[in-house]
GROMACS .gro file of C-alpha atoms in nm:
model
  381
    1UNK     CA    1  -2.130  -0.679  -0.333
    2UNK     CA    2  -2.188  -0.975  -0.510
    3UNK     CA    3  -2.475  -1.035  -0.743
    4UNK     CA    4  -2.661  -1.345  -0.812
    5UNK     CA    5  -2.660  -1.238  -1.215
    6UNK     CA    6  -2.272  -1.239  -1.302
    7UNK     CA    7  -2.205  -0.894  -1.494
    8UNK     CA    8  -1.938  -0.858  -1.837
    9UNK     CA    9  -1.786  -0.615  -1.805
   10UNK     CA   10  -1.500  -0.467  -2.118
   11UNK     CA   11  -1.174  -0.273  -1.988
   12UNK     CA   12  -0.967  -0.115  -2.261
   13UNK     CA   13  -0.612  -0.062  -2.234
   14UNK     CA   14  -0.628  -0.340  -2.010
   15UNK     CA   15  -0.251  -0.413  -1.991
   16UNK     CA   16  -0.169  -0.053  -1.899
   17UNK     CA   17  -0.075   0.021  -1.484
   18UNK     CA   18  -0.426   0.117  -1.375
   19UNK     CA   19  -0.614  -0.227  -1.589
   20UNK     CA   20  -0.393  -0.445  -1.412
   21UNK     CA   21  -0.457  -0.369  -1.146
   22UNK     CA   22  -0.814  -0.328  -1.249
   23UNK     CA   23  -0.835  -0.694  -1.388
   24UNK     CA   24  -0.677  -0.881  -1.094
   25UNK     CA   25  -0.879  -0.624  -0.871
   26UNK     CA   26  -1.163  -0.846  -1.064
   27UNK     CA   27  -1.052  -1.131  -1.125
   28UNK     CA   28  -1.120  -1.161  -0.696
   29UNK     CA   29  -1.527  -1.113  -0.796
   30UNK     CA   30  -1.700  -1.445  -0.929
   31UNK     CA   31  -2.019  -1.275  -1.069
   32UNK     CA   32  -1.783  -1.080  -1.263
   33UNK     CA   33  -1.660  -1.157  -1.627
   34UNK     CA   34  -1.402  -0.912  -1.823
   35UNK     CA   35  -1.285  -0.878  -2.171
   36UNK     CA   36  -1.021  -0.680  -2.276
   37UNK     CA   37  -0.986  -0.475  -2.559
   38UNK     CA   38  -0.557  -0.369  -2.595
   39UNK     CA   39  -0.391  -0.199  -2.836
   40UNK     CA   40  -0.263  -0.461  -3.068
   41UNK     CA   41  -0.686  -0.508  -3.104
   42UNK     CA   42  -0.861  -0.271  -3.393
   43UNK     CA   43  -1.146  -0.052  -3.321
   44UNK     CA   44  -1.357  -0.267  -3.601
   45UNK     CA   45  -1.358  -0.539  -3.268
   46UNK     CA   46  -1.478  -0.285  -3.045
   47UNK     CA   47  -1.879  -0.391  -3.164
   48UNK     CA   48  -1.821  -0.805  -3.106
   49UNK     CA   49  -1.691  -0.737  -2.754
   50UNK     CA   50  -1.933  -0.470  -2.666
   51UNK     CA   51  -2.205  -0.809  -2.668
   52UNK     CA   52  -2.379  -0.888  -2.348
   53UNK     CA   53  -2.108  -0.651  -2.185
   54UNK     CA   54  -2.280  -0.446  -1.857
   55UNK     CA   55  -1.999  -0.194  -1.782
   56UNK     CA   56  -1.708  -0.055  -1.983
   57UNK     CA   57  -1.360   0.125  -1.822
   58UNK     CA   58  -1.238   0.327  -2.047
   59UNK     CA   59  -0.855   0.344  -1.968
   60UNK     CA   60  -0.638   0.294  -2.270
   61UNK     CA   61  -0.493   0.632  -2.426
   62UNK     CA   62  -0.167   0.788  -2.523
   63UNK     CA   63   0.069   0.936  -2.216
   64UNK     CA   64   0.320   1.026  -2.404
   65UNK     CA   65   0.434   1.017  -2.758
   66UNK     CA   66   0.705   1.243  -2.996
   67UNK     CA   67   0.436   1.213  -3.303
   68UNK     CA   68   0.149   1.482  -3.171
   69UNK     CA   69  -0.087   1.268  -3.394
   70UNK     CA   70  -0.065   0.969  -3.252
   71UNK     CA   71  -0.225   1.146  -2.932
   72UNK     CA   72  -0.493   1.223  -3.157
   73UNK     CA   73  -0.539   0.874  -3.247
   74UNK     CA   74  -0.510   0.708  -2.954
   75UNK     CA   75  -0.711   0.963  -2.700
   76UNK     CA   76  -0.910   1.117  -2.903
   77UNK     CA   77  -1.032   0.925  -3.219
   78UNK     CA   78  -1.049   0.552  -2.950
   79UNK     CA   79  -1.270   0.750  -2.738
   80UNK     CA   80  -1.551   0.837  -3.023
   81UNK     CA   81  -1.503   0.488  -3.158
   82UNK     CA   82  -1.582   0.345  -2.846
   83UNK     CA   83  -1.907   0.614  -2.796
   84UNK     CA   84  -2.061   0.525  -3.136
   85UNK     CA   85  -2.000   0.109  -3.060
   86UNK     CA   86  -2.131   0.171  -2.695
   87UNK     CA   87  -2.413   0.378  -2.798
   88UNK     CA   88  -2.521   0.130  -3.086
   89UNK     CA   89  -2.463  -0.169  -2.879
   90UNK     CA   90  -2.708  -0.039  -2.597
   91UNK     CA   91  -2.950   0.069  -2.831
   92UNK     CA   92  -2.909  -0.309  -2.921
   93UNK     CA   93  -2.950  -0.504  -2.571
   94UNK     CA   94  -3.225  -0.177  -2.470
   95UNK     CA   95  -3.009  -0.140  -2.177
   96UNK     CA   96  -2.783   0.128  -2.001
   97UNK     CA   97  -2.383   0.037  -2.066
   98UNK     CA   98  -2.217   0.307  -1.846
   99UNK     CA   99  -1.872   0.430  -1.913
  100UNK     CA  100  -1.655   0.541  -1.702
  101UNK     CA  101  -1.335   0.718  -1.867
  102UNK     CA  102  -1.006   0.786  -1.699
  103UNK     CA  103  -0.901   1.108  -1.835
  104UNK     CA  104  -0.617   1.354  -1.663
  105UNK     CA  105  -0.622   1.699  -1.532
  106UNK     CA  106  -0.340   1.778  -1.819
  107UNK     CA  107  -0.746   1.764  -2.008
  108UNK     CA  108  -0.729   2.190  -1.891
  109UNK     CA  109  -0.362   2.225  -2.043
  110UNK     CA  110  -0.345   2.343  -2.353
  111UNK     CA  111  -0.079   2.055  -2.545
  112UNK     CA  112  -0.138   1.809  -2.742
  113UNK     CA  113  -0.225   1.595  -2.482
  114UNK     CA  114  -0.435   1.768  -2.281
  115UNK     CA  115  -0.632   1.894  -2.592
  116UNK     CA  116  -0.654   1.497  -2.686
  117UNK     CA  117  -0.792   1.423  -2.347
  118UNK     CA  118  -1.006   1.708  -2.347
  119UNK     CA  119  -1.137   1.608  -2.743
  120UNK     CA  120  -1.173   1.263  -2.576
  121UNK     CA  121  -1.396   1.443  -2.268
  122UNK     CA  122  -1.608   1.629  -2.484
  123UNK     CA  123  -1.725   1.281  -2.689
  124UNK     CA  124  -1.813   1.129  -2.404
  125UNK     CA  125  -2.021   1.408  -2.273
  126UNK     CA  126  -2.199   1.460  -2.604
  127UNK     CA  127  -2.273   1.019  -2.646
  128UNK     CA  128  -2.324   1.064  -2.199
  129UNK     CA  129  -2.702   1.267  -2.332
  130UNK     CA  130  -2.832   0.918  -2.429
  131UNK     CA  131  -2.970   0.821  -2.130
  132UNK     CA  132  -2.918   0.407  -2.227
  133UNK     CA  133  -2.515   0.540  -2.205
  134UNK     CA  134  -2.426   0.716  -1.899
  135UNK     CA  135  -2.109   0.846  -1.851
  136UNK     CA  136  -1.851   0.912  -1.543
  137UNK     CA  137  -1.563   1.127  -1.641
  138UNK     CA  138  -1.233   1.149  -1.409
  139UNK     CA  139  -0.986   1.381  -1.424
  140UNK     CA  140  -0.763   1.208  -1.254
  141UNK     CA  141  -0.366   1.367  -1.087
  142UNK     CA  142  -0.100   1.195  -1.092
  143UNK     CA  143  -0.207   0.851  -1.036
  144UNK     CA  144   0.065   0.613  -0.755
  145UNK     CA  145   0.062   0.246  -0.658
  146UNK     CA  146   0.180  -0.112  -0.793
  147UNK     CA  147   0.286  -0.151  -1.127
  148UNK     CA  148   0.313   0.179  -1.271
  149UNK     CA  149   0.613   0.225  -1.481
  150UNK     CA  150   0.906   0.393  -1.348
  151UNK     CA  151   1.118   0.672  -1.564
  152UNK     CA  152   0.745   0.713  -1.788
  153UNK     CA  153   0.533   0.924  -1.636
  154UNK     CA  154   0.535   0.867  -1.255
  155UNK     CA  155   0.766   0.988  -1.048
  156UNK     CA  156   0.638   0.839  -0.749
  157UNK     CA  157   0.770   0.509  -0.951
  158UNK     CA  158   1.048   0.642  -1.081
  159UNK     CA  159   1.132   0.797  -0.693
  160UNK     CA  160   1.069   0.378  -0.611
  161UNK     CA  161   1.208   0.262  -0.824
  162UNK     CA  162   1.565   0.406  -0.824
  163UNK     CA  163   1.587   0.435  -0.450
  164UNK     CA  164   1.544   0.075  -0.370
  165UNK     CA  165   1.832   0.024  -0.633
  166UNK     CA  166   2.011   0.317  -0.524
  167UNK     CA  167   2.003   0.458  -0.794
  168UNK     CA  168   2.061   0.872  -0.838
  169UNK     CA  169   1.687   1.060  -0.845
  170UNK     CA  170   1.689   1.438  -1.024
  171UNK     CA  171   1.493   1.688  -0.823
  172UNK     CA  172   1.459   2.001  -0.988
  173UNK     CA  173   1.172   2.183  -0.755
  174UNK     CA  174   1.228   2.041  -0.438
  175UNK     CA  175   0.913   2.270  -0.360
  176UNK     CA  176   0.746   2.181  -0.665
  177UNK     CA  177   0.347   2.060  -0.560
  178UNK     CA  178   0.209   1.711  -0.596
  179UNK     CA  179  -0.161   1.611  -0.565
  180UNK     CA  180  -0.148   1.230  -0.590
  181UNK     CA  181  -0.400   0.941  -0.609
  182UNK     CA  182  -0.366   0.593  -0.504
  183UNK     CA  183  -0.442   0.306  -0.726
  184UNK     CA  184  -0.658   0.081  -0.491
  185UNK     CA  185  -0.887   0.430  -0.396
  186UNK     CA  186  -0.903   0.486  -0.757
  187UNK     CA  187  -1.033   0.055  -0.731
  188UNK     CA  188  -1.263   0.131  -0.530
  189UNK     CA  189  -1.412   0.415  -0.695
  190UNK     CA  190  -1.448   0.194  -0.944
  191UNK     CA  191  -1.618  -0.060  -0.796
  192UNK     CA  192  -1.840   0.092  -0.662
  193UNK     CA  193  -1.998   0.253  -0.962
  194UNK     CA  194  -2.005  -0.101  -1.147
  195UNK     CA  195  -2.192  -0.207  -0.820
  196UNK     CA  196  -2.471   0.095  -0.808
  197UNK     CA  197  -2.247   0.129  -0.496
  198UNK     CA  198  -2.218   0.547  -0.610
  199UNK     CA  199  -2.385   0.664  -0.887
  200UNK     CA  200  -2.279   0.846  -1.213
  201UNK     CA  201  -2.177   1.169  -1.244
  202UNK     CA  202  -2.464   1.430  -1.356
  203UNK     CA  203  -2.537   1.619  -1.657
  204UNK     CA  204  -2.147   1.770  -1.680
  205UNK     CA  205  -2.067   1.381  -1.663
  206UNK     CA  206  -1.723   1.445  -1.461
  207UNK     CA  207  -1.673   1.363  -1.095
  208UNK     CA  208  -1.344   1.322  -0.836
  209UNK     CA  209  -1.194   1.024  -0.667
  210UNK     CA  210  -1.108   1.082  -0.313
  211UNK     CA  211  -0.880   1.068  -0.058
  212UNK     CA  212  -0.621   1.335  -0.318
  213UNK     CA  213  -0.325   1.307  -0.082
  214UNK     CA  214  -0.062   1.658  -0.135
  215UNK     CA  215   0.301   1.633  -0.095
  216UNK     CA  216   0.584   1.841  -0.239
  217UNK     CA  217   0.902   1.701  -0.461
  218UNK     CA  218   1.134   1.709  -0.144
  219UNK     CA  219   0.922   1.569   0.072
  220UNK     CA  220   0.822   1.222  -0.141
  221UNK     CA  221   1.148   1.166  -0.174
  222UNK     CA  222   1.281   1.227   0.163
  223UNK     CA  223   0.948   0.960   0.289
  224UNK     CA  224   1.101   0.717  -0.016
  225UNK     CA  225   1.438   0.729   0.109
  226UNK     CA  226   1.353   0.716   0.501
  227UNK     CA  227   1.167   0.344   0.357
  228UNK     CA  228   1.463   0.242   0.268
  229UNK     CA  229   1.711   0.355   0.525
  230UNK     CA  230   1.415   0.208   0.765
  231UNK     CA  231   1.594  -0.158   0.712
  232UNK     CA  232   1.976  -0.044   0.859
  233UNK     CA  233   1.814   0.203   1.152
  234UNK     CA  234   1.496  -0.063   1.167
  235UNK     CA  235   1.245   0.253   1.247
  236UNK     CA  236   0.944   0.241   1.051
  237UNK     CA  237   0.783   0.550   1.005
  238UNK     CA  238   0.388   0.573   1.052
  239UNK     CA  239   0.324   0.361   0.746
  240UNK     CA  240  -0.065   0.182   0.868
  241UNK     CA  241  -0.265   0.499   0.737
  242UNK     CA  242  -0.334   0.741   0.458
  243UNK     CA  243  -0.054   0.830   0.269
  244UNK     CA  244   0.291   0.728   0.389
  245UNK     CA  245   0.055   0.348   0.399
  246UNK     CA  246   0.022   0.391   0.055
  247UNK     CA  247   0.362   0.545  -0.041
  248UNK     CA  248   0.487   0.228   0.181
  249UNK     CA  249   0.287  -0.029   0.012
  250UNK     CA  250   0.433   0.152  -0.329
  251UNK     CA  251   0.768   0.135  -0.239
  252UNK     CA  252   0.819  -0.252  -0.114
  253UNK     CA  253   0.654  -0.355  -0.478
  254UNK     CA  254   0.958  -0.209  -0.627
  255UNK     CA  255   1.227  -0.373  -0.486
  256UNK     CA  256   1.394  -0.618  -0.625
  257UNK     CA  257   1.381  -0.977  -0.577
  258UNK     CA  258   1.711  -0.954  -0.422
  259UNK     CA  259   1.591  -0.720  -0.218
  260UNK     CA  260   1.254  -0.931  -0.028
  261UNK     CA  261   1.497  -1.066   0.267
  262UNK     CA  262   1.716  -0.829   0.433
  263UNK     CA  263   1.930  -0.926   0.731
  264UNK     CA  264   1.958  -0.808   1.115
  265UNK     CA  265   2.192  -0.794   1.405
  266UNK     CA  266   2.180  -1.023   1.620
  267UNK     CA  267   2.314  -1.020   1.963
  268UNK     CA  268   2.489  -1.337   2.093
  269UNK     CA  269   2.648  -1.390   2.487
  270UNK     CA  270   2.653  -1.712   2.665
  271UNK     CA  271   2.274  -1.704   2.746
  272UNK     CA  272   2.145  -1.679   2.428
  273UNK     CA  273   2.003  -1.441   2.132
  274UNK     CA  274   1.894  -1.124   2.143
  275UNK     CA  275   1.718  -0.998   1.739
  276UNK     CA  276   1.689  -0.615   1.745
  277UNK     CA  277   1.340  -0.652   1.492
  278UNK     CA  278   1.145  -0.352   1.391
  279UNK     CA  279   1.121   0.048   1.538
  280UNK     CA  280   0.875   0.237   1.586
  281UNK     CA  281   0.920   0.649   1.641
  282UNK     CA  282   0.573   0.693   1.842
  283UNK     CA  283   0.474   0.286   2.004
  284UNK     CA  284   0.812   0.112   2.057
  285UNK     CA  285   0.960  -0.163   1.925
  286UNK     CA  286   1.026  -0.548   1.887
  287UNK     CA  287   1.265  -0.790   1.908
  288UNK     CA  288   1.290  -1.171   2.061
  289UNK     CA  289   1.556  -1.327   2.227
  290UNK     CA  290   1.622  -1.686   2.340
  291UNK     CA  291   1.795  -1.824   2.679
  292UNK     CA  292   1.915  -2.151   2.714
  293UNK     CA  293   1.814  -2.435   3.004
  294UNK     CA  294   1.830  -2.336   3.312
  295UNK     CA  295   1.910  -1.928   3.213
  296UNK     CA  296   1.764  -1.693   3.334
  297UNK     CA  297   1.744  -1.334   3.206
  298UNK     CA  298   1.612  -0.947   3.324
  299UNK     CA  299   1.642  -0.935   3.699
  300UNK     CA  300   1.574  -0.516   3.627
  301UNK     CA  301   1.330  -0.253   3.693
  302UNK     CA  302   1.130   0.012   3.516
  303UNK     CA  303   1.010   0.365   3.564
  304UNK     CA  304   0.789   0.405   3.294
  305UNK     CA  305   0.868   0.160   3.024
  306UNK     CA  306   0.627  -0.140   2.975
  307UNK     CA  307   0.703  -0.444   2.792
  308UNK     CA  308   0.489  -0.799   2.693
  309UNK     CA  309   0.592  -1.097   2.661
  310UNK     CA  310   0.537  -1.360   2.507
  311UNK     CA  311   0.686  -1.746   2.491
  312UNK     CA  312   0.660  -1.875   2.204
  313UNK     CA  313   0.863  -2.238   2.213
  314UNK     CA  314   0.959  -2.370   2.546
  315UNK     CA  315   0.845  -2.313   2.908
  316UNK     CA  316   0.948  -2.003   3.190
  317UNK     CA  317   0.944  -1.852   3.507
  318UNK     CA  318   0.896  -1.469   3.528
  319UNK     CA  319   0.900  -1.344   3.897
  320UNK     CA  320   0.880  -1.009   4.006
  321UNK     CA  321   0.929  -0.786   4.335
  322UNK     CA  322   0.781  -0.462   4.429
  323UNK     CA  323   1.044  -0.226   4.429
  324UNK     CA  324   0.862  -0.072   4.809
  325UNK     CA  325   0.682  -0.356   4.929
  326UNK     CA  326   0.892  -0.634   4.879
  327UNK     CA  327   0.548  -0.822   4.727
  328UNK     CA  328   0.646  -1.108   4.495
  329UNK     CA  329   0.474  -1.305   4.188
  330UNK     CA  330   0.542  -1.583   3.981
  331UNK     CA  331   0.391  -1.756   3.699
  332UNK     CA  332   0.481  -2.053   3.411
  333UNK     CA  333   0.444  -1.981   3.114
  334UNK     CA  334   0.466  -2.203   2.790
  335UNK     CA  335   0.500  -2.196   2.425
  336UNK     CA  336   0.201  -2.427   2.413
  337UNK     CA  337  -0.059  -2.160   2.536
  338UNK     CA  338  -0.038  -1.809   2.372
  339UNK     CA  339   0.024  -1.553   2.679
  340UNK     CA  340   0.101  -1.220   2.725
  341UNK     CA  341   0.322  -1.164   3.042
  342UNK     CA  342   0.309  -0.751   3.092
  343UNK     CA  343   0.557  -0.592   3.269
  344UNK     CA  344   0.503  -0.347   3.587
  345UNK     CA  345   0.702  -0.046   3.639
  346UNK     CA  346   0.789  -0.054   4.028
  347UNK     CA  347   0.831  -0.447   4.012
  348UNK     CA  348   1.183  -0.593   3.953
  349UNK     CA  349   1.138  -0.857   3.676
  350UNK     CA  350   1.340  -1.176   3.495
  351UNK     CA  351   1.249  -1.490   3.292
  352UNK     CA  352   1.392  -1.802   3.376
  353UNK     CA  353   1.451  -2.123   3.138
  354UNK     CA  354   1.250  -2.410   3.299
  355UNK     CA  355   1.228  -2.673   3.013
  356UNK     CA  356   1.492  -2.924   2.846
  357UNK     CA  357   1.467  -2.694   2.531
  358UNK     CA  358   1.568  -2.336   2.422
  359UNK     CA  359   1.296  -2.079   2.450
  360UNK     CA  360   1.224  -1.840   2.237
  361UNK     CA  361   1.035  -1.514   2.357
  362UNK     CA  362   0.908  -1.209   2.195
  363UNK     CA  363   0.919  -0.914   2.345
  364UNK     CA  364   0.767  -0.568   2.253
  365UNK     CA  365   0.898  -0.224   2.490
  366UNK     CA  366   0.632   0.127   2.438
  367UNK     CA  367   0.957   0.298   2.327
  368UNK     CA  368   1.305   0.271   2.168
  369UNK     CA  369   1.605   0.147   2.417
  370UNK     CA  370   1.794   0.495   2.448
  371UNK     CA  371   2.161   0.409   2.597
  372UNK     CA  372   2.175   0.757   2.765
  373UNK     CA  373   1.821   0.689   2.882
  374UNK     CA  374   1.742   0.371   2.984
  375UNK     CA  375   1.498   0.391   3.223
  376UNK     CA  376   1.634   0.024   3.254
  377UNK     CA  377   1.789  -0.051   3.658
  378UNK     CA  378   1.932  -0.327   3.752
  379UNK     CA  379   1.850  -0.531   4.097
  380UNK     CA  380   1.860  -0.894   4.101
  381UNK     CA  381   1.563  -1.081   4.261
   0.00000   0.00000   0.00000
């Protein structure tokens, strides 16, 4: 939702994992101005930064430290200072300035980090009693996505980074449960709150982000290894939806630059070349082939297998003959006209290059080729 009047938002911890992703998301909007607060600044600057601000994303915090006092300073005290500054700014402007705070499920634990997050939450809950400072607290489980720091506090980031580089990973308990939230789902929630499309939390100020995914440490590692191995097997996991989609996007974001491309095997003979591109567990495979002028490829039929051909360069003649009736059919196609040609079970078929140049043809088959059961029977036309 684009606003008629631009709004100004303040992001604390803007250079952290969530902050970087949020900055990018908000830069895609022409109606949002972003002001950043980072750890190299001090709380005395908050009053100035809050001038004309309409919304505060409070993401700053200390996640790891050998000194417990740093948790108090970076989590509890910073949050208290921010609450005071926002309350003053809201009263001065006589308008609401909501605060969204990313806490942690560790706030329920009795350790130095958890206590500091819980004390920060308490400060926000008190501040949220002021109608001019609506408060939204998110107790987040394991958060993952692009730009999270590996070997820090995200097992997903560590596994993705190390497995992409063939480095070892450590698994103490493969059956340990994980609850995960994907960064893009979190940001969707952020933006809806900022735009008023979702309501701030009620009197208790707490809310959850959906969807939340559950898995185990062992299953997580196994899936990420399958992502890596798919470059060799060409069999890709079901990466179009849900947790697998989010994890695959995350894994790819950790590839080193030298791994942005990879080779696939090319089969060459007197007809041209054939290259398999990608295989799926249950939706077939993709490939392409070429044929020199005058060359005919194919000359076989299938019982159940189906294929879709797309000539993307050159001119081609497709021929078909019904295996029972002998009925024939021919059609011409070329790269000048995007047209899918589909093979039909029970019809033998071939393709001939009828032009003066090599043809290039994309091919999808509805199943992965199985040499033991190929469902492909030679029968020249």
